[in-house]
PDB file of C-alpha atoms in Angstrom:
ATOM      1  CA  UNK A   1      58.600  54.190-126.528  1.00  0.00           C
ATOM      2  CA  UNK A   2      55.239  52.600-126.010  1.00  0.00           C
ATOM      3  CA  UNK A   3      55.141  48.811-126.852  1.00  0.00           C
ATOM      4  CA  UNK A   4      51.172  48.655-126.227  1.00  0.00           C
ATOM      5  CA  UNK A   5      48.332  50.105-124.700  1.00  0.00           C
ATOM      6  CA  UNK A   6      45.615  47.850-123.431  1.00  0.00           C
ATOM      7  CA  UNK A   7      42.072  49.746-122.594  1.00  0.00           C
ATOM      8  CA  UNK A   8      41.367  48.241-119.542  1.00  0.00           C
ATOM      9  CA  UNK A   9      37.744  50.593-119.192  1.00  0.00           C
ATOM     10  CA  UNK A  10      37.571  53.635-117.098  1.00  0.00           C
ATOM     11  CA  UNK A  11      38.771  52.017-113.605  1.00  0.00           C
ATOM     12  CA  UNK A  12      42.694  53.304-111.801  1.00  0.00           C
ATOM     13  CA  UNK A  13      45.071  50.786-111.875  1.00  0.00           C
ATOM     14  CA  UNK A  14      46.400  50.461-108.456  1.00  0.00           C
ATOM     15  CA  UNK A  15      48.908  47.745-109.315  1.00  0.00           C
ATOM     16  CA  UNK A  16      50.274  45.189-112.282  1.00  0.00           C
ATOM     17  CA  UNK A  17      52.904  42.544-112.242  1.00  0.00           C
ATOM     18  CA  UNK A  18      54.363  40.574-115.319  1.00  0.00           C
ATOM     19  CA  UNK A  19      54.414  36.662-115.434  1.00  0.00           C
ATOM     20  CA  UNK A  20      58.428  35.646-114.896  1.00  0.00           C
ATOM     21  CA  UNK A  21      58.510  34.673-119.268  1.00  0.00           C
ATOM     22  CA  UNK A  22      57.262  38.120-119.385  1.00  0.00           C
ATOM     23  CA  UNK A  23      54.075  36.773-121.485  1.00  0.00           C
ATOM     24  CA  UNK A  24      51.178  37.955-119.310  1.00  0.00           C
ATOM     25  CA  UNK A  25      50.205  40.980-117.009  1.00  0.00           C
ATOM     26  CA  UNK A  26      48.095  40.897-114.452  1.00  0.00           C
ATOM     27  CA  UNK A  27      46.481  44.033-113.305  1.00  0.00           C
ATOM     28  CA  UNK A  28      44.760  44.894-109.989  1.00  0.00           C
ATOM     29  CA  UNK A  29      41.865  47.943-109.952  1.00  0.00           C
ATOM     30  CA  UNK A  30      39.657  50.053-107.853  1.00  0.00           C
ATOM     31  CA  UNK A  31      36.633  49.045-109.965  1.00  0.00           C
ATOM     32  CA  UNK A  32      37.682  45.515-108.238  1.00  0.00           C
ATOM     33  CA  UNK A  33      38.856  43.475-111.111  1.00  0.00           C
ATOM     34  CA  UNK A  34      41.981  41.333-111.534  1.00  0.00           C
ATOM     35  CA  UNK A  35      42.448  41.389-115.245  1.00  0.00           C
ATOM     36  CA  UNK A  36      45.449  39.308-116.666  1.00  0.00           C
ATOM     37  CA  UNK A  37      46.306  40.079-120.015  1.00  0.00           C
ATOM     38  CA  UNK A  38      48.326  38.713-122.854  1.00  0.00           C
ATOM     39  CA  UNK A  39      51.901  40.880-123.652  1.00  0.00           C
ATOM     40  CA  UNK A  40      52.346  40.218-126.965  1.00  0.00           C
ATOM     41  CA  UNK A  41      48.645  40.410-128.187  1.00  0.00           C
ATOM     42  CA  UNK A  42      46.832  43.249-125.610  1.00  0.00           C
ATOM     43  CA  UNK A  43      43.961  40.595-125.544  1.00  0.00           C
ATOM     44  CA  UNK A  44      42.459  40.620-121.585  1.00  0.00           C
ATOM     45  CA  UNK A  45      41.938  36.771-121.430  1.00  0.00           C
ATOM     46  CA  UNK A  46      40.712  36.631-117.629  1.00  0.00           C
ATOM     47  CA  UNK A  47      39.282  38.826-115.632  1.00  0.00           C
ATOM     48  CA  UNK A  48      38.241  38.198-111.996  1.00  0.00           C
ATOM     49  CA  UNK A  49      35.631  40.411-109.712  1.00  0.00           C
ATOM     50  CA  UNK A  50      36.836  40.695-106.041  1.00  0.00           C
ATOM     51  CA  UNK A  51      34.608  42.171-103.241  1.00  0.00           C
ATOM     52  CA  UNK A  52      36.939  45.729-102.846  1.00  0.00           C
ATOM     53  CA  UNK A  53      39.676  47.583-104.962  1.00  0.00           C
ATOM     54  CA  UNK A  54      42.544  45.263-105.768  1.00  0.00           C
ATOM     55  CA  UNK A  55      45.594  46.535-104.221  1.00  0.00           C
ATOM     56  CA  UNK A  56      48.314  44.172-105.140  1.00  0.00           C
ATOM     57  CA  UNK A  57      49.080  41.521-107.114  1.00  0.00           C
ATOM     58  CA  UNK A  58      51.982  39.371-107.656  1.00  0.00           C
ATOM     59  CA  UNK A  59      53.098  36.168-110.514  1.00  0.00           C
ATOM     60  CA  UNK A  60      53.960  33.422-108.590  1.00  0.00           C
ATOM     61  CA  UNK A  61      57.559  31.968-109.971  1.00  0.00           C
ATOM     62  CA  UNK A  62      56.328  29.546-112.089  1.00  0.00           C
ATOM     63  CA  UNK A  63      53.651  31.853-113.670  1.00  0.00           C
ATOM     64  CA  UNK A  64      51.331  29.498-112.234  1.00  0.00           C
ATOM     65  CA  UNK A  65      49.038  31.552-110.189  1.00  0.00           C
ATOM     66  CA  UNK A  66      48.507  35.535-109.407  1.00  0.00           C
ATOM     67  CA  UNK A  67      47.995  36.508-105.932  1.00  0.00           C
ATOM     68  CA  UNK A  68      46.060  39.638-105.349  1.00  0.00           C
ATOM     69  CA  UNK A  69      45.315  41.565-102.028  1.00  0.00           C
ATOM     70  CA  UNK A  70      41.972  43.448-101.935  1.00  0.00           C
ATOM     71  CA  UNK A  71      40.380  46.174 -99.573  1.00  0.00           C
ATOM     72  CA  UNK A  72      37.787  43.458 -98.492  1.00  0.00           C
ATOM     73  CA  UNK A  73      40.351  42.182 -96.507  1.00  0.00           C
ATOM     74  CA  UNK A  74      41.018  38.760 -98.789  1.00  0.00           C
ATOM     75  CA  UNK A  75      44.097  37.510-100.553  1.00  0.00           C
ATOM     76  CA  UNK A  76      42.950  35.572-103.362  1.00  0.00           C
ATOM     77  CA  UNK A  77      45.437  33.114-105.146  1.00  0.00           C
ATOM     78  CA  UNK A  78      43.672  32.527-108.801  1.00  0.00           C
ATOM     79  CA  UNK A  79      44.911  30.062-111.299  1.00  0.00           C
ATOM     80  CA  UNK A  80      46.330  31.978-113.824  1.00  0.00           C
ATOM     81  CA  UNK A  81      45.152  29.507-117.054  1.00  0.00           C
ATOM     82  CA  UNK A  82      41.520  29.345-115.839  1.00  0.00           C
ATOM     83  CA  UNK A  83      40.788  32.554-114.021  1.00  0.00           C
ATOM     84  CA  UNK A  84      39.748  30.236-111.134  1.00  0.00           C
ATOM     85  CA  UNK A  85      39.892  31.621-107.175  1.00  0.00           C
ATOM     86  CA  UNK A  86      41.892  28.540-105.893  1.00  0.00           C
ATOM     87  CA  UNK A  87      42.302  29.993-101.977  1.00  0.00           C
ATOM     88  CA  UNK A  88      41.345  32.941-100.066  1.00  0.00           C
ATOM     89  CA  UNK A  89      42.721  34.109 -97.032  1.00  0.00           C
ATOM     90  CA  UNK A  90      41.325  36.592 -94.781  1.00  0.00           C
ATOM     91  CA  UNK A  91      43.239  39.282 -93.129  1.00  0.00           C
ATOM     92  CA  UNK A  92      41.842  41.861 -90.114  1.00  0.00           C
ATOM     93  CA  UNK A  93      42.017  44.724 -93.008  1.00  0.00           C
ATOM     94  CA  UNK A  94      42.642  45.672 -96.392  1.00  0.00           C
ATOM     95  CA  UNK A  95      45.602  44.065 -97.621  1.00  0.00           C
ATOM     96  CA  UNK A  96      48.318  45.939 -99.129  1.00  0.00           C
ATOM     97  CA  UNK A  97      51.055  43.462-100.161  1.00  0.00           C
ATOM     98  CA  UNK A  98      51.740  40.037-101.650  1.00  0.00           C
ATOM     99  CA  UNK A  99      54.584  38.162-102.475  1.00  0.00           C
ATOM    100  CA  UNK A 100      55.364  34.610-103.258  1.00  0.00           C
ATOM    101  CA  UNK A 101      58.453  32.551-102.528  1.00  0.00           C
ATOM    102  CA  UNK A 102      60.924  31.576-105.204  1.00  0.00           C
ATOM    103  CA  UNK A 103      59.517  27.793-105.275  1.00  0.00           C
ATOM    104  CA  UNK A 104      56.421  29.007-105.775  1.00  0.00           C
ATOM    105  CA  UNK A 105      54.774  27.804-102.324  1.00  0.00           C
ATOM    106  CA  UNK A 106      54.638  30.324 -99.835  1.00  0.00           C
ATOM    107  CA  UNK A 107      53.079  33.305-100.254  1.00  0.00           C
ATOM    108  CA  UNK A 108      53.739  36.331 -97.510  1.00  0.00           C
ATOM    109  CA  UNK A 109      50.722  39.449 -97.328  1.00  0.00           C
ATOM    110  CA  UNK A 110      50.500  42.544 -95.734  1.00  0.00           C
ATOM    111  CA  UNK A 111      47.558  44.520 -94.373  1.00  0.00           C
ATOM    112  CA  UNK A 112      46.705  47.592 -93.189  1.00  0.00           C
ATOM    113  CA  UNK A 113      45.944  45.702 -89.623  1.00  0.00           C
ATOM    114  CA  UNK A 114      49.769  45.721 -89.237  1.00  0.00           C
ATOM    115  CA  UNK A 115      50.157  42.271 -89.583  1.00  0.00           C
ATOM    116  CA  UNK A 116      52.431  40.235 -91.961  1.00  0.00           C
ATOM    117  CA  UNK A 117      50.878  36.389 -92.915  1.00  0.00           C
ATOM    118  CA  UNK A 118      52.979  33.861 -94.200  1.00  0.00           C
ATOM    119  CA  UNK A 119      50.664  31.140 -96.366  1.00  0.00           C
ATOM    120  CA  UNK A 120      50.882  27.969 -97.279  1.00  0.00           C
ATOM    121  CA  UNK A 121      49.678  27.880-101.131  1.00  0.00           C
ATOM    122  CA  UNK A 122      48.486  24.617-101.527  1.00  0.00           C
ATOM    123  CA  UNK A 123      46.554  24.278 -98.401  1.00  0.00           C
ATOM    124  CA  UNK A 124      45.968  27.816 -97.338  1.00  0.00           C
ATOM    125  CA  UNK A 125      47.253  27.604 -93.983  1.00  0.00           C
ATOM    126  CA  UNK A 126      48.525  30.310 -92.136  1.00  0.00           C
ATOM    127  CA  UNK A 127      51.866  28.849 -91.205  1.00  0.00           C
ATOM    128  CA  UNK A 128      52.974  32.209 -88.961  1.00  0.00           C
ATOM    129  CA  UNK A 129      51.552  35.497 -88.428  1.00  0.00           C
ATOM    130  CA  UNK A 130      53.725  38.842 -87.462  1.00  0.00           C
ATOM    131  CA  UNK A 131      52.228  41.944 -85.806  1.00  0.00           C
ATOM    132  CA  UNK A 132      54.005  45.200 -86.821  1.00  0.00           C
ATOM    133  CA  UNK A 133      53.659  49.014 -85.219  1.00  0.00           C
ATOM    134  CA  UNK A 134      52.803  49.877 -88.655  1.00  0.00           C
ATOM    135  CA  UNK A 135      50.568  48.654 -92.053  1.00  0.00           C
ATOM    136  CA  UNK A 136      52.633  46.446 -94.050  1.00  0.00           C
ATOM    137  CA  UNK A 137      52.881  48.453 -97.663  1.00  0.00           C
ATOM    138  CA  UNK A 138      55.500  46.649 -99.075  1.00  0.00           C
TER     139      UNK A 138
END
């Protein structure tokens, strides 16, 4: 059964997460906009352009911030409440994955360069970096 459908224009959706309360969604696209919406209403209450397709996005723990990962090679960790681009972090390639930690203050991204970044969130600061054979997906 389908709860709700929320027009989100003509764009592919390449990827959506749900907040941890299960209250918003955020939504990554090839049109290159981070949209997070509101569950229970459908309403789209930010939306944030980003230079490439968004590939991923991830809810940090405390539903505090959405971390995306974009084709122009940038993670991008945006205050959910304002919309606001609080870091970016650049990778070699097009990034692919993003995940945070359970307290909320690491964040690990993938990238078609192969590598695997581990992030501080509050400062940005790459704390270790991992080459693989192979693009991180997931």
């Amino acid at each position: 059964k389908v709860l709700r459908e929320v027009p989100l224009g003509d764009s592919e959706v390449l990827s959506v997460a749900f907040s941890r309360d299960f209250k918003l969604v955020a939504a990554g696209d090839d049109d290159h906009w981070l949209r997070i919406v509101d569950v229970a209403s459908g309403e789209v209450l930010r939306s944030v352009l980003h230079g490439d397709s968004v590939q991923c996005v991830a809810f940090s723990h405390d539903s505090k911030c959405v971390a995306t990962g974009a084709f122009d090679r940038k993670v991008r960790i945006v205050e959910a409440a304002s919309g606001k681009v609080l870091r970016e972090v650049l990778h070699g390639d097009g990034v692919q994955s993003v995940a945070f930690s359970h307290d909320s203050k690491i964040l690990a991204s993938g990238a078609i360069d192969a590598k695997l970044r581990i992030v501080e969130v509050v400062s940005g600061k790459v704390l270790r970096e991992v080459q693989h054979a192979e693009l991180v997906v997931a």
